[in-house]
Tab-separated table of C-alpha atoms and ligand atoms in Angstrom:
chain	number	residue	atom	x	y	z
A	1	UNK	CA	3.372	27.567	-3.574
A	2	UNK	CA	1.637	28.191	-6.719
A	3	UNK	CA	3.588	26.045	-8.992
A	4	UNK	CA	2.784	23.509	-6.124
A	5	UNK	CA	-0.554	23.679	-6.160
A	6	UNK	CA	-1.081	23.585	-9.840
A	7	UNK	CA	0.989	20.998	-10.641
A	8	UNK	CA	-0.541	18.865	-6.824
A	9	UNK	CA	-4.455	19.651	-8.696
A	10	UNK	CA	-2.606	18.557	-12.681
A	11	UNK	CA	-1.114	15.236	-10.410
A	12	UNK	CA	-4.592	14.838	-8.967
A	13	UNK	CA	-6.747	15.452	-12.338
A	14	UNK	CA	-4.669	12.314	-14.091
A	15	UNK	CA	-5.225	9.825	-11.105
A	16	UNK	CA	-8.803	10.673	-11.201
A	17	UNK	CA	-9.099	9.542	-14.744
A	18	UNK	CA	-7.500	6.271	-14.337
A	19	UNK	CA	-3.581	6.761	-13.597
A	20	UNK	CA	-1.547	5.495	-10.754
A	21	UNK	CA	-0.240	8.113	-8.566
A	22	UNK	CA	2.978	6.720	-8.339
A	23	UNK	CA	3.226	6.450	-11.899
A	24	UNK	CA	2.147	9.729	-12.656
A	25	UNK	CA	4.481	11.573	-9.704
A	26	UNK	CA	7.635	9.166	-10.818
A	27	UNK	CA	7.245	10.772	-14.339
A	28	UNK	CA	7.083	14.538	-12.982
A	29	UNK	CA	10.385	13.984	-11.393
A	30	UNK	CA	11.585	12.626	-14.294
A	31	UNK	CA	10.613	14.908	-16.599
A	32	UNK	CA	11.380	18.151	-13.601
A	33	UNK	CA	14.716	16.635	-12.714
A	34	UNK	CA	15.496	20.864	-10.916
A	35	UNK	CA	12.867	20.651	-8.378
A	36	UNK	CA	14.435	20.723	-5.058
A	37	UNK	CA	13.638	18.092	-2.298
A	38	UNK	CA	11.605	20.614	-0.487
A	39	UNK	CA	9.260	21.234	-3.702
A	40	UNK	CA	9.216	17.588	-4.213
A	41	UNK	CA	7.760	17.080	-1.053
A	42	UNK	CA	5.214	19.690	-0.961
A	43	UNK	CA	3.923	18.477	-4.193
A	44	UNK	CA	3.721	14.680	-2.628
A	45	UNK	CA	1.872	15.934	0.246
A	46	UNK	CA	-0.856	17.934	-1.483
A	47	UNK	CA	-1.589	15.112	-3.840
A	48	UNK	CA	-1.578	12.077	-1.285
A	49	UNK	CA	-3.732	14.340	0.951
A	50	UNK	CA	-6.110	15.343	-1.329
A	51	UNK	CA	-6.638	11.651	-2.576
A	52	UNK	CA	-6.831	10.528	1.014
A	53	UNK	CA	-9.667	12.882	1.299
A	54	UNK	CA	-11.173	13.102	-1.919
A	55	UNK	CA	-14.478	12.056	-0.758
A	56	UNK	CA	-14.707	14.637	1.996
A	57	UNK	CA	-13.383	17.079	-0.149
A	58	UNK	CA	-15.886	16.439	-3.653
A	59	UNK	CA	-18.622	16.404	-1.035
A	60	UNK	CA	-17.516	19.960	0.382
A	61	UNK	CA	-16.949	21.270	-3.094
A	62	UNK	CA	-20.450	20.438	-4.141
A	63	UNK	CA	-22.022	22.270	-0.916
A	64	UNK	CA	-19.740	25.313	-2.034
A	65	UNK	CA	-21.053	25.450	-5.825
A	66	UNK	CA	-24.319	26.217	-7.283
A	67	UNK	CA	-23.680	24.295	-10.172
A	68	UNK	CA	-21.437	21.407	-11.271
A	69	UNK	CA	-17.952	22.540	-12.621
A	70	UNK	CA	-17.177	20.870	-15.683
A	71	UNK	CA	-13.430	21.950	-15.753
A	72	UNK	CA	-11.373	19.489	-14.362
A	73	UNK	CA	-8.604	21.440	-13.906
A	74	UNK	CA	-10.290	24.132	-11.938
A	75	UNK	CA	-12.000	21.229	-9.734
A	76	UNK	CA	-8.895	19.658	-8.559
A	77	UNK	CA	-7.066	23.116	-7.725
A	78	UNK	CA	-9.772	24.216	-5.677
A	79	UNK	CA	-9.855	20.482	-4.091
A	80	UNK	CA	-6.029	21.190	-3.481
A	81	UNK	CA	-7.596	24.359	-1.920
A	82	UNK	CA	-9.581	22.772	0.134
A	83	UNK	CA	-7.603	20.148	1.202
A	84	UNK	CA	-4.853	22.933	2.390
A	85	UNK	CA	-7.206	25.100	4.570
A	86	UNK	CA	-8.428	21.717	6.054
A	87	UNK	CA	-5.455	20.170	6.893
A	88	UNK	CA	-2.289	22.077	6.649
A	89	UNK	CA	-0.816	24.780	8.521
A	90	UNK	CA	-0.545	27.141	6.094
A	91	UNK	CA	-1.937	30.084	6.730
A	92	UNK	CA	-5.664	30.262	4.815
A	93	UNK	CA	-4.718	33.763	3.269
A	94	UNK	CA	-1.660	32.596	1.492
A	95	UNK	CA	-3.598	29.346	0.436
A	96	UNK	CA	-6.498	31.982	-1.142
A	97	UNK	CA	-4.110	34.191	-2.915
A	98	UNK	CA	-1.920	31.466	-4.411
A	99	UNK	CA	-5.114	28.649	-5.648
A	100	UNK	CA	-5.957	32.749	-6.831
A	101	UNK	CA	-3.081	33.230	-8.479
A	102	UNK	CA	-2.734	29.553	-10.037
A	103	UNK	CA	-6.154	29.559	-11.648
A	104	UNK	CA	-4.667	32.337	-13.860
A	105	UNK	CA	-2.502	30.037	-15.420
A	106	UNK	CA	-5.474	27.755	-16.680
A	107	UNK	CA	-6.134	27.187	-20.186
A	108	UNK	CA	-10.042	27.768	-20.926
A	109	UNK	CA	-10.911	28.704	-17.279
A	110	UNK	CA	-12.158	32.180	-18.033
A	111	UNK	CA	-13.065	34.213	-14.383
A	112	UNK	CA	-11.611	31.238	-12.348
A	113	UNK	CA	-10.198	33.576	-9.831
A	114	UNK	CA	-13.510	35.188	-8.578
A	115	UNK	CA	-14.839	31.655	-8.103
A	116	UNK	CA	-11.864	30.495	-6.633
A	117	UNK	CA	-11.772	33.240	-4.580
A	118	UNK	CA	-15.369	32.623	-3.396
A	119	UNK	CA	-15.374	29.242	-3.128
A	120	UNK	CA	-12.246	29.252	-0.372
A	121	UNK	CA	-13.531	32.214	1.057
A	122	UNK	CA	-16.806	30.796	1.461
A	123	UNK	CA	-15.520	27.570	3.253
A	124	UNK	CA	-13.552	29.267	5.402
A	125	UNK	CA	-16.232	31.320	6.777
A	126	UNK	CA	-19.322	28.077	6.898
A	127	UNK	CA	-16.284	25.541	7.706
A	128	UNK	CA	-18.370	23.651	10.837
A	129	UNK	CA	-21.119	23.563	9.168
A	130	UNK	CA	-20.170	22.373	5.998
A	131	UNK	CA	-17.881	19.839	7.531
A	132	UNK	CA	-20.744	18.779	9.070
A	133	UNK	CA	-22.988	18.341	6.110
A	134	UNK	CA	-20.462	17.154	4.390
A	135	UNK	CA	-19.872	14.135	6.611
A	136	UNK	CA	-23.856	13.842	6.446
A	137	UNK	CA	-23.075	11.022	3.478
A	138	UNK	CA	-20.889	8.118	4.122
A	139	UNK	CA	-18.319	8.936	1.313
A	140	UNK	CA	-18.133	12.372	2.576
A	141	UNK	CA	-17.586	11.153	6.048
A	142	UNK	CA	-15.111	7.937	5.475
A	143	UNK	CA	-13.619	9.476	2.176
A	144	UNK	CA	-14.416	5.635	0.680
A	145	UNK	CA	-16.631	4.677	-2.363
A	146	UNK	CA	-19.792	3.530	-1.361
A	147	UNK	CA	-19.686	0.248	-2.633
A	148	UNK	CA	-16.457	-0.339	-0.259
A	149	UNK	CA	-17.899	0.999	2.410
A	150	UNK	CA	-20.777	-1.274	2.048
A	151	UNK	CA	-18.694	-4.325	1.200
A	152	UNK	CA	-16.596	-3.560	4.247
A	153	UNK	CA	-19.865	-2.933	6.760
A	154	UNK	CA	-21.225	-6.423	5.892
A	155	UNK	CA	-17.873	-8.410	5.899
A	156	UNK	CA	-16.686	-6.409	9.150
A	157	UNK	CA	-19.901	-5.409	11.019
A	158	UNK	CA	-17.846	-5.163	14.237
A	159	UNK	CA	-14.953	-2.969	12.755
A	160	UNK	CA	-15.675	-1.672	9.252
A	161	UNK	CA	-15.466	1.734	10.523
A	162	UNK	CA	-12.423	1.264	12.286
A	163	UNK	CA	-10.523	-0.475	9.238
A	164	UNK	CA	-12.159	2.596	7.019
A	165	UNK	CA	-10.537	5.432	9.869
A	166	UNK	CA	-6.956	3.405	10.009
A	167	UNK	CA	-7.160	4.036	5.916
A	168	UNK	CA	-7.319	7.424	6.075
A	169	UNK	CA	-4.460	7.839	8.778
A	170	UNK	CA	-0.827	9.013	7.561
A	171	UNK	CA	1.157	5.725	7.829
A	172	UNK	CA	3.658	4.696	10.154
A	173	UNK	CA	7.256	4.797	9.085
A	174	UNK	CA	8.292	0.797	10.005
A	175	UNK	CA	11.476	-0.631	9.745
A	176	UNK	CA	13.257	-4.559	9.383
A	177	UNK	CA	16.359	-4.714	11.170
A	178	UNK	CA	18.624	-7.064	9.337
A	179	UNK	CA	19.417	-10.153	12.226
A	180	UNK	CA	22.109	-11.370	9.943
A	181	UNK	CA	24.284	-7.805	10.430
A	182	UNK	CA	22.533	-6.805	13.839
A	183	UNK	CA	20.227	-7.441	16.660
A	184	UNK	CA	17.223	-5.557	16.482
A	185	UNK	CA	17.707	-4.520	20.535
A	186	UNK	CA	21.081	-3.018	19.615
A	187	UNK	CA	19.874	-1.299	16.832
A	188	UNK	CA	17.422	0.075	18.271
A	189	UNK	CA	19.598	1.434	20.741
A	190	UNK	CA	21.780	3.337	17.830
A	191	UNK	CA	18.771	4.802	16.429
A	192	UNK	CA	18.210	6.682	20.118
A	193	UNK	CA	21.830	7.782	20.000
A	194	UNK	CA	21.247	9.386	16.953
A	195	UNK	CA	17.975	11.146	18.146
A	196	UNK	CA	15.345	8.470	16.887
A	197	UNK	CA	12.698	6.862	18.595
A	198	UNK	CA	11.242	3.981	17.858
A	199	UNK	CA	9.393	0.978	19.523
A	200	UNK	CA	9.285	-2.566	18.800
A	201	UNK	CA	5.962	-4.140	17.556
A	202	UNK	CA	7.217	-7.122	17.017
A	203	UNK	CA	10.252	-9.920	15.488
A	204	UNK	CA	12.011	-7.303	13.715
A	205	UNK	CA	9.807	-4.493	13.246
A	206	UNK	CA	10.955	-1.139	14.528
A	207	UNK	CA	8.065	1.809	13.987
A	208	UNK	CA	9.695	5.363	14.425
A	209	UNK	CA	8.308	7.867	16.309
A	210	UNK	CA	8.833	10.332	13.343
A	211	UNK	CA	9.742	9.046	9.571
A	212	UNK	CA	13.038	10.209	8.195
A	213	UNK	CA	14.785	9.598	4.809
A	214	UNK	CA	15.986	6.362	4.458
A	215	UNK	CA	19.607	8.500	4.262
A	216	UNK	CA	19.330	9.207	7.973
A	217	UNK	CA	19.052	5.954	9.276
A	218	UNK	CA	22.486	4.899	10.580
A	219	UNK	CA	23.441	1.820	8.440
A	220	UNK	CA	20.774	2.069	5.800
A	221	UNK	CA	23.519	1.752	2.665
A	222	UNK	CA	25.270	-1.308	4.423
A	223	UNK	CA	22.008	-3.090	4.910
A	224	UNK	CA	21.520	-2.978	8.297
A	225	UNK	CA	17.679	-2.084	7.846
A	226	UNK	CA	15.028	-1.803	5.240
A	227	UNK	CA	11.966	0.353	5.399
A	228	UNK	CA	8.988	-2.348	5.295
A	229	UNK	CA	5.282	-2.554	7.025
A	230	UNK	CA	4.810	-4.547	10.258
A	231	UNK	CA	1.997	-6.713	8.892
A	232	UNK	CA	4.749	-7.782	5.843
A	233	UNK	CA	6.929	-8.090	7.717
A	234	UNK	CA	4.871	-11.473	9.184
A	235	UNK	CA	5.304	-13.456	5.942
A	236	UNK	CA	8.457	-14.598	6.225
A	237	UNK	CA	8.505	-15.993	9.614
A	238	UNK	CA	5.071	-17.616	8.704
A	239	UNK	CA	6.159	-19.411	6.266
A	240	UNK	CA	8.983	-20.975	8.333
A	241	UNK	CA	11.755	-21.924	6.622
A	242	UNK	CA	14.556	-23.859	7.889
A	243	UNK	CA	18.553	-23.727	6.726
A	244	UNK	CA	19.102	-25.930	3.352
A	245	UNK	CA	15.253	-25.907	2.094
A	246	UNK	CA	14.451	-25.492	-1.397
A	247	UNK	CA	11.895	-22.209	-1.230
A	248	UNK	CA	10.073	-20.119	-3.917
A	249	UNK	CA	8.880	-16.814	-4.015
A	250	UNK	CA	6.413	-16.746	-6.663
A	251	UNK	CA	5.406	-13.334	-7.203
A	252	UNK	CA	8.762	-11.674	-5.456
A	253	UNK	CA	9.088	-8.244	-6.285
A	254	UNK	CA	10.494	-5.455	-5.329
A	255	UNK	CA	11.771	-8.166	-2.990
A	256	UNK	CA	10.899	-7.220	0.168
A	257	UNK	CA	9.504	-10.017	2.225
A	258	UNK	CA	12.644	-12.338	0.058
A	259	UNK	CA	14.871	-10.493	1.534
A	260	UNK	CA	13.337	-11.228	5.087
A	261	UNK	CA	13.352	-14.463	4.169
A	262	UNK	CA	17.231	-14.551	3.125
A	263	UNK	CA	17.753	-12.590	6.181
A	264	UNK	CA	16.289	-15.586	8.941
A	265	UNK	CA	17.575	-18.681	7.082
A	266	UNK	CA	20.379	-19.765	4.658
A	267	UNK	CA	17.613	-21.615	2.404
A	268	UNK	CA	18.116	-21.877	-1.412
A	269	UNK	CA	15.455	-19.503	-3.159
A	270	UNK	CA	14.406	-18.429	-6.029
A	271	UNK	CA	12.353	-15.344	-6.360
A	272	UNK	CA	9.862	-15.391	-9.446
A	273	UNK	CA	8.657	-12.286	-10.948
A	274	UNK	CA	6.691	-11.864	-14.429
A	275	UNK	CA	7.235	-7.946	-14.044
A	276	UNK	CA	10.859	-7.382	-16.066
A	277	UNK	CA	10.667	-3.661	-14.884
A	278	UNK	CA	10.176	-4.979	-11.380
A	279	UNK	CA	12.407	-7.541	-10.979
A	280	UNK	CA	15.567	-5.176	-11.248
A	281	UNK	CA	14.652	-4.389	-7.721
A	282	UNK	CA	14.834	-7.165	-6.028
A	283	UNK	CA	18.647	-7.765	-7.229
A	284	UNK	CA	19.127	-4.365	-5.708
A	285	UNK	CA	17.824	-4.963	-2.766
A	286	UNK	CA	19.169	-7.952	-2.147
A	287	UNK	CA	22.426	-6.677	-3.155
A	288	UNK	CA	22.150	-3.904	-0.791
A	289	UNK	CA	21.233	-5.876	2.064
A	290	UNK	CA	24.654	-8.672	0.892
A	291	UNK	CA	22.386	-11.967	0.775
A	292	UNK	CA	23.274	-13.971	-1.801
A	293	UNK	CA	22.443	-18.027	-2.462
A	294	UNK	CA	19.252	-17.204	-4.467
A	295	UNK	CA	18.292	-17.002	-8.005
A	296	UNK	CA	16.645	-14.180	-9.335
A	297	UNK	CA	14.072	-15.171	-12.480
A	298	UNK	CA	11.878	-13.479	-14.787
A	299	UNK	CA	8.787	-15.480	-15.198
A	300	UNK	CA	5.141	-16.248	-14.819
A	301	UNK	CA	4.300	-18.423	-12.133
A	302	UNK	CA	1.280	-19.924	-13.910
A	303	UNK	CA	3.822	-21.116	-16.479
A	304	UNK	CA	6.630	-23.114	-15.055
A	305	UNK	CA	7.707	-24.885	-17.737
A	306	UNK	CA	9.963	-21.191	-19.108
A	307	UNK	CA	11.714	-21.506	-15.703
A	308	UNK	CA	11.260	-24.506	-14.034
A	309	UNK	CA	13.391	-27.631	-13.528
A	310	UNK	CA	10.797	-29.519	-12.002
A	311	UNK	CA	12.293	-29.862	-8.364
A	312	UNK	CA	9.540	-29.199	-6.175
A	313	UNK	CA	9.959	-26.797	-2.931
A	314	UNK	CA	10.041	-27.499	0.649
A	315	UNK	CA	8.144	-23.723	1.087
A	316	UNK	CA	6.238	-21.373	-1.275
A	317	UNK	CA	5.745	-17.935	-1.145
A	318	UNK	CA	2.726	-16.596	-3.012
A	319	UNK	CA	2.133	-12.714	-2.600
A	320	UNK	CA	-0.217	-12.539	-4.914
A	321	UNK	CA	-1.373	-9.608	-6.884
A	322	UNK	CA	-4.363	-8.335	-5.442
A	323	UNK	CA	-6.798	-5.283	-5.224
A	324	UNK	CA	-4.313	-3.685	-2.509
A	325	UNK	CA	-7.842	-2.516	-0.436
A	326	UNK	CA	-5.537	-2.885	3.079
A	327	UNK	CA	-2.874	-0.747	1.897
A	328	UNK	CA	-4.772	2.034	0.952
A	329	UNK	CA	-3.066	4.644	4.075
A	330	UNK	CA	-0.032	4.164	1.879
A	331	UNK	CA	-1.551	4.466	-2.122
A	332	UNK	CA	-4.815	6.460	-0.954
A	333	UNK	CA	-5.014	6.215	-5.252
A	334	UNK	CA	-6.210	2.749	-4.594
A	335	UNK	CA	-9.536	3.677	-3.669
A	336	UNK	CA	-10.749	6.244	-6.381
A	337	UNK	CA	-8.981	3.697	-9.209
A	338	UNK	CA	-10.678	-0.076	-7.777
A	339	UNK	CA	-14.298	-0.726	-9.652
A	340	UNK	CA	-16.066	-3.460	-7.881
A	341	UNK	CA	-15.564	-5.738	-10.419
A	342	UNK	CA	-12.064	-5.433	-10.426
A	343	UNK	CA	-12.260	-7.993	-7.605
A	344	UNK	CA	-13.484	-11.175	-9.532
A	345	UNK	CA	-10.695	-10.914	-11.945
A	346	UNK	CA	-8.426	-10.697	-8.921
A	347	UNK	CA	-9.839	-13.542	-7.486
A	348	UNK	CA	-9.680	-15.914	-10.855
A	349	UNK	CA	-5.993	-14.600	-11.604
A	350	UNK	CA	-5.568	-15.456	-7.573
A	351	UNK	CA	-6.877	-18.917	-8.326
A	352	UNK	CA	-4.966	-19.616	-10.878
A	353	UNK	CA	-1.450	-18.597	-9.488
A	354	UNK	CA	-2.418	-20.843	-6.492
A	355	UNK	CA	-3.400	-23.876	-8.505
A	356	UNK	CA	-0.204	-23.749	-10.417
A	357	UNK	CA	1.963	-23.279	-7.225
A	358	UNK	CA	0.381	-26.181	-5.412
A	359	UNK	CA	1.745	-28.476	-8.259
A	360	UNK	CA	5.303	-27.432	-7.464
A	361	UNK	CA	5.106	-27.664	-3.743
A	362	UNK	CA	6.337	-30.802	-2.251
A	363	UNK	CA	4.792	-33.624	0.064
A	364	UNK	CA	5.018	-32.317	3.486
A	365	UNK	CA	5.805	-28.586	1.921
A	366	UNK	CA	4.170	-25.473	3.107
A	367	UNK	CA	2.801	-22.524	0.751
A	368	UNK	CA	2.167	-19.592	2.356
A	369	UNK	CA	-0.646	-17.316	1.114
A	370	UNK	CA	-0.808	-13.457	1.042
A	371	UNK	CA	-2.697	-10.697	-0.207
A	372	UNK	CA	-2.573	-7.082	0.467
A	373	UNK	CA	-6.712	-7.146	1.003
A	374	UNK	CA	-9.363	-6.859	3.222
A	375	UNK	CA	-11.933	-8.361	0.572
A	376	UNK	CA	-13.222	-11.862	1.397
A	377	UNK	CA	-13.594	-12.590	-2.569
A	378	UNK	CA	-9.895	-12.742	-2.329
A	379	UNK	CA	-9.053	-14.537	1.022
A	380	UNK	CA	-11.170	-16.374	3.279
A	381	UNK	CA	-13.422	-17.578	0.150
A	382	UNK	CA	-10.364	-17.657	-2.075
A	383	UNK	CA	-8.826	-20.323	0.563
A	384	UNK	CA	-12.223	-22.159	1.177
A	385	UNK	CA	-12.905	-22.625	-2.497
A	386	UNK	CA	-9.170	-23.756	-2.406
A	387	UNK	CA	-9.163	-26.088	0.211
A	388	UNK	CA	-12.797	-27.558	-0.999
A	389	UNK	CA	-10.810	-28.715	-4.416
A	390	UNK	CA	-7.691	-29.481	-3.273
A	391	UNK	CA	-8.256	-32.701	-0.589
A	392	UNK	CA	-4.474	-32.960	0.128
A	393	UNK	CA	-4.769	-29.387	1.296
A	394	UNK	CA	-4.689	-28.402	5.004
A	395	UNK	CA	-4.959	-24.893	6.468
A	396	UNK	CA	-2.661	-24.455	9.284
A	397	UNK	CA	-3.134	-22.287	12.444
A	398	UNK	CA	-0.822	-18.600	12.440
A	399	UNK	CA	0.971	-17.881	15.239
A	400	UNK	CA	2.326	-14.692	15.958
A	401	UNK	CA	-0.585	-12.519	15.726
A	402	UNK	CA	-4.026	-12.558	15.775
A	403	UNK	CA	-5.925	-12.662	12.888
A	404	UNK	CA	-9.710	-13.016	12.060
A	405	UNK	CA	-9.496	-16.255	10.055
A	406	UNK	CA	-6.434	-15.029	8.965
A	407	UNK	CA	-7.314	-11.445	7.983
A	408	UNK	CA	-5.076	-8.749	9.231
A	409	UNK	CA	-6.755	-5.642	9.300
A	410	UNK	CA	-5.460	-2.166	9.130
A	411	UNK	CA	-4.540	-0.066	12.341
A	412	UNK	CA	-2.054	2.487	13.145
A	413	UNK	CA	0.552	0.742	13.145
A	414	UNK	CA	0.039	-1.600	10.248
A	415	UNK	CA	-1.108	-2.266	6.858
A	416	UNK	CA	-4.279	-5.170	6.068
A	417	UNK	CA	-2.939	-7.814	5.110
A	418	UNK	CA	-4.521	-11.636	4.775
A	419	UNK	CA	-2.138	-14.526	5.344
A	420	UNK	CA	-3.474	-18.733	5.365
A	421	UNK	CA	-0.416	-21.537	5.734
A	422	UNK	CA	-1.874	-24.460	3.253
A	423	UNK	CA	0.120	-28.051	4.178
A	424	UNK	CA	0.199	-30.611	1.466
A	425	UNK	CA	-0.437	-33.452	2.993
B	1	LIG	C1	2.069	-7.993	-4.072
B	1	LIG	S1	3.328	-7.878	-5.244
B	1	LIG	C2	4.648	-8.754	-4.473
B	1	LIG	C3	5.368	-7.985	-3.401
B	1	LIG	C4	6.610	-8.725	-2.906
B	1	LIG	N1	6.290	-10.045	-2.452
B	1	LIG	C5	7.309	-7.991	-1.780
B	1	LIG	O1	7.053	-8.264	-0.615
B	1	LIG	O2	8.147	-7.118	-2.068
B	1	LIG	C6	2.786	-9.015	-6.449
B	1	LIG	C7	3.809	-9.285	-7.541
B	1	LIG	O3	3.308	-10.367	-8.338
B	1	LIG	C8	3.806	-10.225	-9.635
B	1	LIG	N2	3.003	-11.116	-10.511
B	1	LIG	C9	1.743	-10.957	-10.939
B	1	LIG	N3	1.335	-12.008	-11.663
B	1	LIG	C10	2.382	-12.888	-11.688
B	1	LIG	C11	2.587	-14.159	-12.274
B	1	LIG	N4	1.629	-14.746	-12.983
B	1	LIG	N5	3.772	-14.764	-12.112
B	1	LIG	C12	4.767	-14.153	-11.398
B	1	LIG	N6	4.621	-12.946	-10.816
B	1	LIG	C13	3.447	-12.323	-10.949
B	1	LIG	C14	3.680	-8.737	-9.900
B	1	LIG	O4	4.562	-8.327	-10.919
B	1	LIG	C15	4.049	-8.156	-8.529
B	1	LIG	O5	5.416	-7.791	-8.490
């Protein structure tokens, strides 16, 4: 557990200043290509929980000290501390002696064991109160930054603190059953037989009861399912497209909500992504899942003319990069790495996809919008300011599922998501 821990506090030390935690667990693995699954996993589990917490615990951690700790490295072990006798069932006296035992190994952290020592020692003996104090803040208490928490509490005054809860919940493990190979009644049927339970939220979307690896699920390598999130899973049939329509989906990878596509109609697509490392992705999931008919190409959807040939589309797809505020149960990263600002340049980069798109979409087409956030700046006002300069522009109604103007917002068993239907009249 040591190693764990050290390397869980090194993992969360880079994310808080500035990297992705993806980015920065995908190169530990690289680079530690011996650690077994079970290591792996311990590791994963530390850091997601201490980033899904952060606020809670930072607020805890400055109750327990007398002064501010300047060492980094010491502050995220005992964070990883902290997050363990919280939240995990390990027992407190093996979390002690092993945060004791890591802060040995720190460079520069001279008598980092007695105040490690203290400092877990002393939460575990004040832990109601302090959790109490700690939760006297709002960070502390919603493990947000404040100015999300206050941007959610005026956009959302009914359900702010519900969307900010649902954020901070271990997500569901969802799944798309693949109509084209199977029904999704059968399937679900198989997954029972071999000890899985899962219930059907809705179209195609199977939640389990418990997540497994991806290995476990009967079918997974002959594309009977993928793993994908019930509110993404909406896209596709949203953007209803028929057999023998031209459709494009602009900002496509890893390819998930294509393949849905792919998987409900034999239309001709081509999925558009600028990212070159992302695109390889989509061709293997596609390939995985056997759909063929579509075109695969590297490109930026502001700039047509590289990829183009000017045929417009019955149906766009524009998943557009966003700030990723309603998927935060999944990257809890998300929230310590946004600024506030970060949302304009969203928004203008949001714009500008859009206005390009609209140019290939054809008389009578539909474009489907999406974004991955619960911030107005880039939905609802994105799609007003849209429809106010676009007069052949008409937003339709969803069906499906109820929205707030379109907004999706986070619960147990989904992400937040934001979808509007524009008609080109
Ligand atoms: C939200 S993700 C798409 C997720 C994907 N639709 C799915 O369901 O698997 C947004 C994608 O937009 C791509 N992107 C960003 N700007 C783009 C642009 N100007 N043109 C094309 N793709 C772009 C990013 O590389 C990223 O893969």
């Amino acid at each position: 557990m040591i190693k764990t821990q050290r390397v869980a506090a090194a993992t969360v030390g880079k994310v808080l200043a500035g990297a992705s935690l993806t980015a920065v667990l995908q190169d530990y693995w690289r680079t530690h290509a011996d650690l077994s699954g079970q290591q792996r996993g311990a590791i994963q589990d530390l850091s997601y929980g201490v980033l899904r917490f952060y606020g809670q615990l930072d607020a805890l951690l400055a109750l327990l000290l007398n002064k501010p700790l300047w060492d980094q490295n010491l502050r995220c072990l005992l964070l990883v501390g902290l997050y363990q006798l919280g939240y995990s069932k390990t027992s407190v006296h093996a979390v002690v002696d092993n945060a004791v035992s890591a802060s040995l190994g720190l460079k520069g952290s001279k008598g980092a064991q007695g105040l490690v020592n203290a400092i877990l020692r002393n939460f575990i003996r004040q832990r109601a109160t302090l959790l109490e104090r700690a939760a006297e803040s709002e960070v502390g208490r919603y493990s947000h930054p404040q100015w999300w928490i206050d941007k959610l509490r005026t956009q959302y005054p009914q359900s702010y603190q519900a969307v900010l809860e649902a954020s901070n919940q271990h997500p569901p493990m969802t799944l798309r059953v693949n109509r084209r190979k199977v029904c999704v009644s059968e399937y679900r049927k198989w997954l029972n037989q071999n000890g899985m339970n899962a219930q059907l939220l809705w179209n195609d979307a199977l939640e389990l009861a418990c997540p497994v690896p991806v290995e476990k699920l009967p079918g997974f390598a002959e594309g009977l399912v993928s793993v994908q999130d019930a509110g993404a899973q909406l896209a596709a049939p949203l953007l209803d497209a028929q057999d023998g329509m031209r459709v494009l989906d602009a900002c496509a990878a890893p390819g998930g909500k294509s393949a849905h596509l792919l998987e409900l109609a034999d239309v001709e697509l081509t999925a558009l992504d600028n990212d070159t490392t992302r695109i390889i992705r989509i061709t293997q999931n596609f390939s995985r899942l056997d759909l063929r008919s579509h075109r695969v190409v590297q490109g930026n959807a502001v700039q047509p003319a590289g990829w183009w040939d000017g045929r417009q589309f019955d149906r766009i797809l524009a998943d557009v990069p966003c700030s990723a505020s309603g998927v935060v149960c999944r990257h809890p990263d998300i929230k310590w790495l946004r600024r506030e600002s970060d949302l304009s340049r969203f928004a203008a980069q949001q714009r500008e996809i859009l206005d390009a798109l609209w140019q290939m979409l054809t008389r009578d087409g539909k474009l489907l919008y999406v974004t991955c956030s619960v911030f107005a700046e880039e939905n609802k006002r994105q799609v007003e300011e849209f429809l106010r300069h676009h007069p052949d522009a008409r937003l339709l109604p969803l069906s499906l599922v109820e929205t707030i103007d379109g907004q999706l917002l986070p619960n147990s068993h989904h992400d937040g998501f934001f979808y509007a239907l524009l008609h080109k009249a």
